[in-house]
PDB file of C-alpha atoms in Angstrom:
ATOM      1  CA  CYS A   1      -0.001   0.015  -0.097  1.00 56.00           C
ATOM      2  CA  TRP A   2       0.995   3.529  -0.233  1.00 49.00           C
ATOM      3  CA  GLU A   3       0.035   6.772   1.782  1.00 50.00           C
ATOM      4  CA  LEU A   4      -1.044   9.997  -0.248  1.00 48.00           C
ATOM      5  CA  GLY A   5      -1.225  12.613   2.253  1.00 48.00           C
ATOM      6  CA  ASP A   6      -3.434  11.398   4.904  1.00 54.00           C
ATOM      7  CA  ALA A   7      -5.272   9.167   2.796  1.00 67.00           C
ATOM      8  CA  VAL A   8      -4.182   5.428   2.801  1.00 76.00           C
ATOM      9  CA  ARG A   9      -4.567   3.517  -0.513  1.00 86.00           C
ATOM     10  CA  CYS A  10      -4.275  -0.331  -0.530  1.00 90.00           C
ATOM     11  CA  PHE A  11      -3.683  -2.852  -3.288  1.00 90.00           C
ATOM     12  CA  ASP A  12      -7.064  -5.084  -4.534  1.00 90.00           C
ATOM     13  CA  LYS A  13      -6.065  -7.991  -2.103  1.00 93.00           C
ATOM     14  CA  GLN A  14      -5.677  -5.601   0.936  1.00 93.00           C
ATOM     15  CA  TYR A  15      -8.194  -3.703   2.884  1.00 93.00           C
ATOM     16  CA  GLU A  16      -7.221  -0.662   5.192  1.00 92.00           C
ATOM     17  CA  HIS A  17      -7.391  -0.928   8.855  1.00 90.00           C
ATOM     18  CA  LYS A  18      -6.652   1.563  11.412  1.00 88.00           C
ATOM     19  CA  GLY A  19      -4.578   3.241   9.073  1.00 88.00           C
ATOM     20  CA  ARG A  20      -2.801   0.337   7.693  1.00 90.00           C
ATOM     21  CA  CYS A  21      -3.192  -2.097   4.836  1.00 92.00           C
ATOM     22  CA  CYS A  22      -3.886  -5.730   5.837  1.00 94.00           C
ATOM     23  CA  ASN A  23      -3.921  -8.746   3.457  1.00 95.00           C
ATOM     24  CA  ARG A  24      -7.456 -10.239   2.581  1.00 96.00           C
ATOM     25  CA  CYS A  25      -7.892 -13.952   2.936  1.00 96.00           C
ATOM     26  CA  GLN A  26      -7.616 -15.953  -0.135  1.00 96.00           C
ATOM     27  CA  PRO A  27     -10.642 -18.100  -1.422  1.00 97.00           C
ATOM     28  CA  GLY A  28     -11.580 -21.054   0.915  1.00 97.00           C
ATOM     29  CA  GLU A  29     -10.430 -18.957   3.952  1.00 97.00           C
ATOM     30  CA  LYS A  30     -11.932 -16.671   6.708  1.00 97.00           C
ATOM     31  CA  LEU A  31     -10.706 -13.761   8.508  1.00 96.00           C
ATOM     32  CA  VAL A  32      -9.559 -14.601  12.051  1.00 96.00           C
ATOM     33  CA  SER A  33      -7.440 -11.505  13.004  1.00 94.00           C
ATOM     34  CA  GLU A  34      -6.379  -8.222  11.284  1.00 92.00           C
ATOM     35  CA  CYS A  35      -2.932  -7.167  10.973  1.00 93.00           C
ATOM     36  CA  ASN A  36      -1.354  -5.076  13.549  1.00 89.00           C
ATOM     37  CA  GLY A  37       2.156  -3.213  13.554  1.00 83.00           C
ATOM     38  CA  THR A  38       4.018  -6.467  14.070  1.00 88.00           C
ATOM     39  CA  GLU A  39       1.494  -9.202  12.602  1.00 91.00           C
ATOM     40  CA  GLU A  40       0.107  -9.657   9.162  1.00 92.00           C
ATOM     41  CA  SER A  41      -3.696 -10.906   9.053  1.00 94.00           C
ATOM     42  CA  VAL A  42      -4.643 -14.048  10.502  1.00 96.00           C
ATOM     43  CA  CYS A  43      -6.844 -16.460   8.222  1.00 97.00           C
ATOM     44  CA  ALA A  44      -8.578 -19.820   8.644  1.00 97.00           C
ATOM     45  CA  ARG A  45      -9.947 -22.279   6.482  1.00 97.00           C
ATOM     46  CA  CYS A  46     -13.504 -22.593   5.973  1.00 97.00           C
ATOM     47  CA  GLU A  47     -15.389 -25.181   8.094  1.00 97.00           C
ATOM     48  CA  SER A  48     -17.302 -28.155   6.387  1.00 96.00           C
ATOM     49  CA  GLY A  49     -20.164 -27.264   4.565  1.00 96.00           C
ATOM     50  CA  HIS A  50     -19.099 -23.682   3.996  1.00 98.00           C
ATOM     51  CA  TYR A  51     -17.168 -21.718   1.194  1.00 98.00           C
ATOM     52  CA  GLN A  52     -15.668 -18.381   0.457  1.00 97.00           C
ATOM     53  CA  GLN A  53     -15.050 -17.966  -3.215  1.00 96.00           C
ATOM     54  CA  SER A  54     -13.395 -14.484  -3.187  1.00 96.00           C
ATOM     55  CA  TRP A  55     -10.491 -12.861  -1.520  1.00 96.00           C
ATOM     56  CA  THR A  56     -12.249 -11.370   1.811  1.00 96.00           C
ATOM     57  CA  LYS A  57     -11.898  -9.911   5.127  1.00 95.00           C
ATOM     58  CA  GLU A  58     -15.112 -11.606   6.053  1.00 96.00           C
ATOM     59  CA  ARG A  59     -14.721 -13.763   9.264  1.00 95.00           C
ATOM     60  CA  HIS A  60     -17.649 -16.109   8.408  1.00 96.00           C
ATOM     61  CA  CYS A  61     -17.808 -18.171   5.394  1.00 97.00           C
ATOM     62  CA  ALA A  62     -20.916 -18.976   3.636  1.00 97.00           C
ATOM     63  CA  PRO A  63     -23.105 -22.375   4.160  1.00 97.00           C
ATOM     64  CA  HIS A  64     -23.458 -24.452   1.090  1.00 97.00           C
ATOM     65  CA  ASP A  65     -26.785 -24.396  -0.474  1.00 95.00           C
ATOM     66  CA  LEU A  66     -29.135 -27.512   0.436  1.00 95.00           C
ATOM     67  CA  CYS A  67     -30.547 -29.530  -2.565  1.00 95.00           C
ATOM     68  CA  GLU A  68     -34.007 -30.217  -0.876  1.00 94.00           C
ATOM     69  CA  ASP A  69     -35.707 -33.468  -1.968  1.00 93.00           C
ATOM     70  CA  ASN A  70     -39.129 -32.192  -1.242  1.00 94.00           C
ATOM     71  CA  ALA A  71     -38.645 -29.449  -3.680  1.00 94.00           C
ATOM     72  CA  GLY A  72     -37.120 -31.934  -6.331  1.00 93.00           C
ATOM     73  CA  LEU A  73     -33.913 -30.720  -6.390  1.00 94.00           C
ATOM     74  CA  ILE A  74     -30.670 -33.040  -6.302  1.00 94.00           C
ATOM     75  CA  VAL A  75     -26.991 -32.464  -5.996  1.00 95.00           C
ATOM     76  CA  LYS A  76     -25.477 -31.766  -9.578  1.00 93.00           C
ATOM     77  CA  THR A  77     -21.994 -30.370  -8.279  1.00 95.00           C
ATOM     78  CA  PRO A  78     -20.731 -30.879  -4.599  1.00 97.00           C
ATOM     79  CA  GLY A  79     -20.050 -27.911  -2.922  1.00 97.00           C
ATOM     80  CA  ASN A  80     -16.385 -27.431  -1.220  1.00 97.00           C
ATOM     81  CA  ALA A  81     -14.427 -24.487   0.520  1.00 97.00           C
ATOM     82  CA  THR A  82     -14.343 -22.229  -2.795  1.00 97.00           C
ATOM     83  CA  HIS A  83     -17.432 -23.119  -4.365  1.00 97.00           C
ATOM     84  CA  ASN A  84     -21.060 -23.450  -3.372  1.00 97.00           C
ATOM     85  CA  THR A  85     -23.103 -26.526  -4.055  1.00 97.00           C
ATOM     86  CA  VAL A  86     -25.041 -26.577  -7.332  1.00 94.00           C
ATOM     87  CA  CYS A  87     -28.495 -27.986  -7.444  1.00 92.00           C
ATOM     88  CA  GLN A  88     -30.412 -29.113 -10.352  1.00 89.00           C
ATOM     89  CA  CYS A  89     -34.121 -30.721 -10.821  1.00 87.00           C
ATOM     90  CA  ARG A  90     -34.548 -34.545 -10.507  1.00 88.00           C
ATOM     91  CA  ALA A  91     -35.166 -36.350 -14.077  1.00 81.00           C
ATOM     92  CA  GLY A  92     -38.585 -35.426 -15.204  1.00 78.00           C
ATOM     93  CA  MET A  93     -38.846 -32.254 -13.607  1.00 84.00           C
ATOM     94  CA  HIS A  94     -37.679 -28.531 -14.609  1.00 83.00           C
ATOM     95  CA  CYS A  95     -37.075 -25.297 -12.532  1.00 84.00           C
ATOM     96  CA  SER A  96     -40.136 -23.315 -11.693  1.00 84.00           C
ATOM     97  CA  ASP A  97     -38.500 -19.884 -12.070  1.00 82.00           C
ATOM     98  CA  THR A  98     -35.192 -18.616 -12.666  1.00 80.00           C
ATOM     99  CA  SER A  99     -33.741 -19.040  -9.043  1.00 83.00           C
ATOM    100  CA  CYS A 100     -34.620 -22.753  -9.318  1.00 84.00           C
ATOM    101  CA  GLN A 101     -35.473 -23.119  -5.658  1.00 89.00           C
ATOM    102  CA  THR A 102     -38.228 -25.715  -6.576  1.00 91.00           C
ATOM    103  CA  CYS A 103     -38.925 -27.919  -9.480  1.00 90.00           C
ATOM    104  CA  VAL A 104     -42.132 -28.888 -11.006  1.00 87.00           C
ATOM    105  CA  GLU A 105     -43.301 -32.240 -13.334  1.00 86.00           C
ATOM    106  CA  ASN A 106     -42.181 -31.782 -17.028  1.00 80.00           C
ATOM    107  CA  GLN A 107     -45.003 -32.466 -19.585  1.00 81.00           C
ATOM    108  CA  PRO A 108     -44.354 -35.436 -21.569  1.00 86.00           C
ATOM    109  CA  CYS A 109     -42.500 -34.437 -25.146  1.00 89.00           C
ATOM    110  CA  GLN A 110     -44.225 -36.402 -27.856  1.00 92.00           C
ATOM    111  CA  ARG A 111     -43.082 -38.116 -30.532  1.00 95.00           C
ATOM    112  CA  GLY A 112     -40.910 -36.107 -32.764  1.00 96.00           C
ATOM    113  CA  PHE A 113     -39.983 -33.887 -29.987  1.00 95.00           C
ATOM    114  CA  GLY A 114     -37.020 -34.104 -27.492  1.00 93.00           C
ATOM    115  CA  PHE A 115     -36.439 -32.685 -24.099  1.00 86.00           C
ATOM    116  CA  VAL A 116     -33.604 -30.021 -23.992  1.00 84.00           C
ATOM    117  CA  ALA A 117     -31.848 -30.430 -20.605  1.00 74.00           C
ATOM    118  CA  ALA A 118     -29.866 -27.435 -20.934  1.00 73.00           C
ATOM    119  CA  LYS A 119     -33.003 -25.205 -20.873  1.00 69.00           C
ATOM    120  CA  ALA A 120     -34.713 -26.782 -18.311  1.00 61.00           C
ATOM    121  CA  ALA A 121     -33.231 -24.530 -15.667  1.00 54.00           C
ATOM    122  CA  ALA A 122     -34.180 -21.451 -17.447  1.00 54.00           C
ATOM    123  CA  ARG A 123     -37.763 -22.087 -18.310  1.00 57.00           C
ATOM    124  CA  MET A 124     -40.697 -22.258 -16.665  1.00 53.00           C
ATOM    125  CA  SER A 125     -42.374 -24.666 -18.680  1.00 61.00           C
ATOM    126  CA  SER A 126     -41.506 -28.272 -20.288  1.00 64.00           C
ATOM    127  CA  PRO A 127     -38.525 -27.539 -22.551  1.00 77.00           C
ATOM    128  CA  CYS A 128     -39.701 -29.555 -25.519  1.00 87.00           C
ATOM    129  CA  GLU A 129     -38.193 -28.977 -28.536  1.00 91.00           C
ATOM    130  CA  PRO A 130     -39.052 -30.473 -32.149  1.00 94.00           C
ATOM    131  CA  CYS A 131     -36.206 -32.978 -33.195  1.00 96.00           C
ATOM    132  CA  ALA A 132     -33.924 -31.116 -35.836  1.00 95.00           C
ATOM    133  CA  GLU A 133     -33.231 -32.569 -39.310  1.00 95.00           C
ATOM    134  CA  GLY A 134     -31.037 -35.513 -38.739  1.00 95.00           C
ATOM    135  CA  THR A 135     -32.538 -36.402 -35.323  1.00 97.00           C
ATOM    136  CA  PHE A 136     -35.547 -38.302 -34.375  1.00 97.00           C
ATOM    137  CA  SER A 137     -37.733 -39.252 -31.084  1.00 96.00           C
ATOM    138  CA  ASN A 138     -39.866 -42.148 -31.500  1.00 95.00           C
ATOM    139  CA  ILE A 139     -41.459 -42.075 -27.835  1.00 94.00           C
ATOM    140  CA  SER A 140     -43.421 -39.863 -25.718  1.00 92.00           C
ATOM    141  CA  SER A 141     -40.999 -38.991 -22.755  1.00 88.00           C
ATOM    142  CA  LYS A 142     -40.264 -36.231 -20.173  1.00 82.00           C
ATOM    143  CA  THR A 143     -36.320 -36.968 -19.978  1.00 84.00           C
ATOM    144  CA  GLU A 144     -35.481 -38.322 -23.534  1.00 91.00           C
ATOM    145  CA  PRO A 145     -33.903 -35.797 -25.938  1.00 92.00           C
ATOM    146  CA  CYS A 146     -33.961 -36.284 -29.644  1.00 95.00           C
ATOM    147  CA  HIS A 147     -31.427 -38.736 -30.926  1.00 96.00           C
ATOM    148  CA  PRO A 148     -29.280 -38.584 -33.685  1.00 96.00           C
ATOM    149  CA  TRP A 149     -30.075 -40.882 -37.071  1.00 96.00           C
ATOM    150  CA  THR A 150     -27.601 -43.988 -37.107  1.00 95.00           C
ATOM    151  CA  SER A 151     -24.875 -43.536 -39.566  1.00 94.00           C
ATOM    152  CA  CYS A 152     -25.027 -46.520 -42.277  1.00 94.00           C
ATOM    153  CA  GLU A 153     -21.539 -45.613 -43.639  1.00 91.00           C
ATOM    154  CA  GLU A 154     -19.875 -46.039 -40.381  1.00 91.00           C
ATOM    155  CA  LYS A 155     -21.499 -49.601 -39.960  1.00 89.00           C
ATOM    156  CA  GLY A 156     -20.234 -50.686 -43.321  1.00 91.00           C
ATOM    157  CA  LEU A 157     -23.915 -50.458 -44.579  1.00 93.00           C
ATOM    158  CA  VAL A 158     -25.844 -48.523 -47.410  1.00 94.00           C
ATOM    159  CA  LEU A 159     -28.807 -46.351 -46.923  1.00 93.00           C
ATOM    160  CA  LYS A 160     -32.284 -48.079 -47.767  1.00 93.00           C
ATOM    161  CA  ALA A 161     -34.942 -45.686 -46.362  1.00 94.00           C
ATOM    162  CA  ARG A 162     -34.224 -42.110 -44.865  1.00 94.00           C
ATOM    163  CA  GLY A 163     -35.058 -41.120 -41.514  1.00 95.00           C
ATOM    164  CA  THR A 164     -37.693 -38.758 -40.118  1.00 96.00           C
ATOM    165  CA  ASN A 165     -38.464 -36.742 -37.052  1.00 95.00           C
ATOM    166  CA  THR A 166     -40.078 -39.876 -35.309  1.00 96.00           C
ATOM    167  CA  SER A 167     -37.983 -42.731 -36.939  1.00 96.00           C
ATOM    168  CA  ASP A 168     -34.486 -43.679 -37.453  1.00 96.00           C
ATOM    169  CA  VAL A 169     -32.958 -44.469 -40.981  1.00 95.00           C
ATOM    170  CA  ILE A 170     -32.884 -48.213 -42.168  1.00 95.00           C
ATOM    171  CA  CYS A 171     -29.420 -49.414 -43.205  1.00 95.00           C
ATOM    172  CA  GLU A 172     -28.938 -52.813 -45.305  1.00 93.00           C
ATOM    173  CA  SER A 173     -26.099 -54.685 -46.555  1.00 89.00           C
ATOM    174  CA  GLY A 174     -24.318 -53.684 -49.590  1.00 77.00           C
ATOM    175  CA  LYS A 175     -24.163 -57.133 -51.099  1.00 66.00           C
ATOM    176  CA  ARG A 176     -27.842 -57.427 -50.553  1.00 55.00           C
ATOM    177  CA  SER A 177     -28.559 -54.100 -52.193  1.00 50.00           C
ATOM    178  CA  SER A 178     -26.469 -55.286 -55.329  1.00 54.00           C
ATOM    179  CA  LEU A 179     -28.444 -58.650 -55.660  1.00 54.00           C
ATOM    180  CA  SER A 180     -31.788 -56.540 -55.090  1.00 60.00           C
ATOM    181  CA  VAL A 181     -30.849 -54.703 -58.429  1.00 60.00           C
ATOM    182  CA  LEU A 182     -29.138 -57.469 -60.263  1.00 64.00           C
ATOM    183  CA  ILE A 183     -32.019 -59.917 -59.706  1.00 73.00           C
ATOM    184  CA  PRO A 184     -34.504 -58.023 -61.583  1.00 75.00           C
ATOM    185  CA  ILE A 185     -32.310 -57.282 -64.254  1.00 82.00           C
ATOM    186  CA  THR A 186     -31.103 -61.033 -64.715  1.00 80.00           C
ATOM    187  CA  ALA A 187     -34.873 -62.184 -64.766  1.00 82.00           C
ATOM    188  CA  ALA A 188     -35.574 -59.533 -67.404  1.00 82.00           C
ATOM    189  CA  VAL A 189     -33.007 -60.522 -69.917  1.00 82.00           C
ATOM    190  CA  VAL A 190     -33.828 -64.249 -69.114  1.00 82.00           C
ATOM    191  CA  THR A 191     -37.600 -63.443 -70.003  1.00 85.00           C
ATOM    192  CA  CYS A 192     -36.369 -62.051 -73.244  1.00 80.00           C
ATOM    193  CA  LEU A 193     -34.292 -64.810 -74.377  1.00 85.00           C
ATOM    194  CA  VAL A 194     -36.975 -67.045 -73.438  1.00 82.00           C
ATOM    195  CA  GLY A 195     -39.412 -65.041 -75.918  1.00 79.00           C
ATOM    196  CA  ILE A 196     -36.806 -64.881 -78.849  1.00 85.00           C
ATOM    197  CA  CYS A 197     -36.401 -68.648 -78.505  1.00 81.00           C
ATOM    198  CA  ILE A 198     -40.393 -69.515 -78.712  1.00 85.00           C
ATOM    199  CA  TYR A 199     -40.638 -66.974 -81.421  1.00 76.00           C
ATOM    200  CA  CYS A 200     -38.010 -68.455 -83.437  1.00 81.00           C
ATOM    201  CA  LEU A 201     -39.252 -72.165 -82.927  1.00 78.00           C
ATOM    202  CA  VAL A 202     -42.746 -70.949 -83.852  1.00 78.00           C
ATOM    203  CA  ARG A 203     -41.268 -69.194 -87.073  1.00 75.00           C
ATOM    204  CA  THR A 204     -39.318 -72.629 -87.770  1.00 78.00           C
ATOM    205  CA  GLU A 205     -42.559 -74.649 -87.412  1.00 72.00           C
ATOM    206  CA  ALA A 206     -44.498 -72.508 -89.599  1.00 69.00           C
ATOM    207  CA  GLY A 207     -41.844 -72.865 -92.380  1.00 67.00           C
ATOM    208  CA  ARG A 208     -41.907 -76.729 -92.050  1.00 65.00           C
ATOM    209  CA  SER A 209     -45.672 -77.004 -92.459  1.00 62.00           C
ATOM    210  CA  GLY A 210     -45.522 -74.493 -95.662  1.00 57.00           C
ATOM    211  CA  GLU A 211     -43.052 -77.119 -97.082  1.00 53.00           C
ATOM    212  CA  ASP A 212     -45.254 -80.153 -96.857  1.00 52.00           C
ATOM    213  CA  TRP A 213     -48.557 -78.575 -97.640  1.00 49.00           C
ATOM    214  CA  GLU A 214     -49.660 -79.281-101.188  1.00 52.00           C
ATOM    215  CA  PRO A 215     -52.947 -77.944-102.762  1.00 53.00           C
ATOM    216  CA  ARG A 216     -55.531 -80.766-103.041  1.00 55.00           C
ATOM    217  CA  GLN A 217     -56.832 -81.663-106.823  1.00 54.00           C
ATOM    218  CA  PRO A 218     -60.468 -81.047-107.375  1.00 54.00           C
ATOM    219  CA  THR A 219     -62.302 -84.434-107.451  1.00 54.00           C
ATOM    220  CA  GLU A 220     -63.722 -85.359-110.959  1.00 55.00           C
ATOM    221  CA  VAL A 221     -67.227 -86.139-111.056  1.00 51.00           C
ATOM    222  CA  GLU A 222     -68.167 -89.093-113.138  1.00 55.00           C
ATOM    223  CA  GLU A 223     -70.586 -88.011-115.840  1.00 54.00           C
ATOM    224  CA  VAL A 224     -73.647 -90.601-115.907  1.00 50.00           C
ATOM    225  CA  PRO A 225     -74.416 -91.343-119.363  1.00 53.00           C
ATOM    226  CA  VAL A 226     -77.892 -90.256-120.431  1.00 49.00           C
ATOM    227  CA  GLN A 227     -80.432 -91.479-122.925  1.00 51.00           C
ATOM    228  CA  GLU A 228     -82.355 -89.445-125.237  1.00 48.00           C
ATOM    229  CA  THR A 229     -86.094 -90.383-125.577  1.00 46.00           C
ATOM    230  CA  LEU A 230     -88.601 -88.750-127.601  1.00 46.00           C
ATOM    231  CA  LEU A 231     -91.503 -86.958-126.086  1.00 46.00           C
ATOM    232  CA  GLY A 232     -94.213 -85.623-128.534  1.00 50.00           C
ATOM    233  CA  GLY A 233     -91.372 -85.686-131.090  1.00 48.00           C
ATOM    234  CA  GLN A 234     -88.893 -83.974-128.754  1.00 50.00           C
ATOM    235  CA  PRO A 235     -85.857 -85.460-127.471  1.00 52.00           C
ATOM    236  CA  VAL A 236     -85.684 -86.012-123.666  1.00 49.00           C
ATOM    237  CA  ALA A 237     -82.656 -86.964-121.587  1.00 50.00           C
ATOM    238  CA  GLN A 238     -83.116 -90.071-119.589  1.00 50.00           C
ATOM    239  CA  GLU A 239     -80.477 -91.646-117.358  1.00 49.00           C
ATOM    240  CA  ASP A 240     -79.737 -95.275-118.009  1.00 51.00           C
ATOM    241  CA  GLY A 241     -81.332 -98.066-115.978  1.00 49.00           C
ATOM    242  CA  LYS A 242     -84.479 -96.248-115.642  1.00 48.00           C
ATOM    243  CA  GLU A 243     -87.821 -96.570-117.237  1.00 49.00           C
ATOM    244  CA  SER A 244     -88.982 -93.710-119.214  1.00 46.00           C
ATOM    245  CA  ARG A 245     -92.580 -92.951-118.153  1.00 47.00           C
ATOM    246  CA  ILE A 246     -92.916 -91.024-121.502  1.00 46.00           C
ATOM    247  CA  SER A 247     -92.220 -94.404-123.341  1.00 49.00           C
ATOM    248  CA  GLU A 248     -94.807 -96.254-121.791  1.00 50.00           C
ATOM    249  CA  GLN A 249     -97.431 -93.471-122.302  1.00 46.00           C
ATOM    250  CA  GLU A 250     -96.351 -93.583-125.993  1.00 48.00           C
ATOM    251  CA  LYS A 251     -96.880 -97.315-125.900  1.00 46.00           C
ATOM    252  CA  LEU A 252    -100.250 -96.699-124.673  1.00 44.00           C
TER     253      LEU A 252
END
């Protein structure tokens, strides 16, 4: 410290006492007695369950906060001589206000929404947020966040179906994927070859049938000789073997 006229000015880690600059106690300690003309300040460690987080001239350390179970609180970070205890809400609960002295039950996050724990302490309503692209939530939960889609490449697989905000991606083996493409192509080629073979066989059979076929000759009709007879002096054609009624009439 230094003196300027009648005023005493001390450094940041000192304080003025009876015209002298005494040292402050370091974090984690409390002041027992001030300095005097022969001795420096006397400090002592904070007792259990108490803390002091800055350079001080205080004779008492502050007690740690208690995380009350009936308020829905649990210990997040235990306190020590230099830091206070940090409390947080139990799983499935969030802070009722910004001071987070008490907790209230979360409302379940629906499918496609995830619980954001980092925002639970600062919100007075259930911190559910829609799952971003590349993440999903397929259950209704008070504690589950959105989970990232599975990486098919990291597992040596290929993507079969994209994920959504409520479902993960579907992966499959690369070999199986190749077969799923190869099998239909092979089937199509075989079908074409079979069709061509059938067509060729039909054409061949049709050609052979054309060579064996001969046009049928018309059947000759045997002419039956006829006899002529006279009827009233006029010739009348009459088949052999039949009696002529006309002749009988002439005989009469």
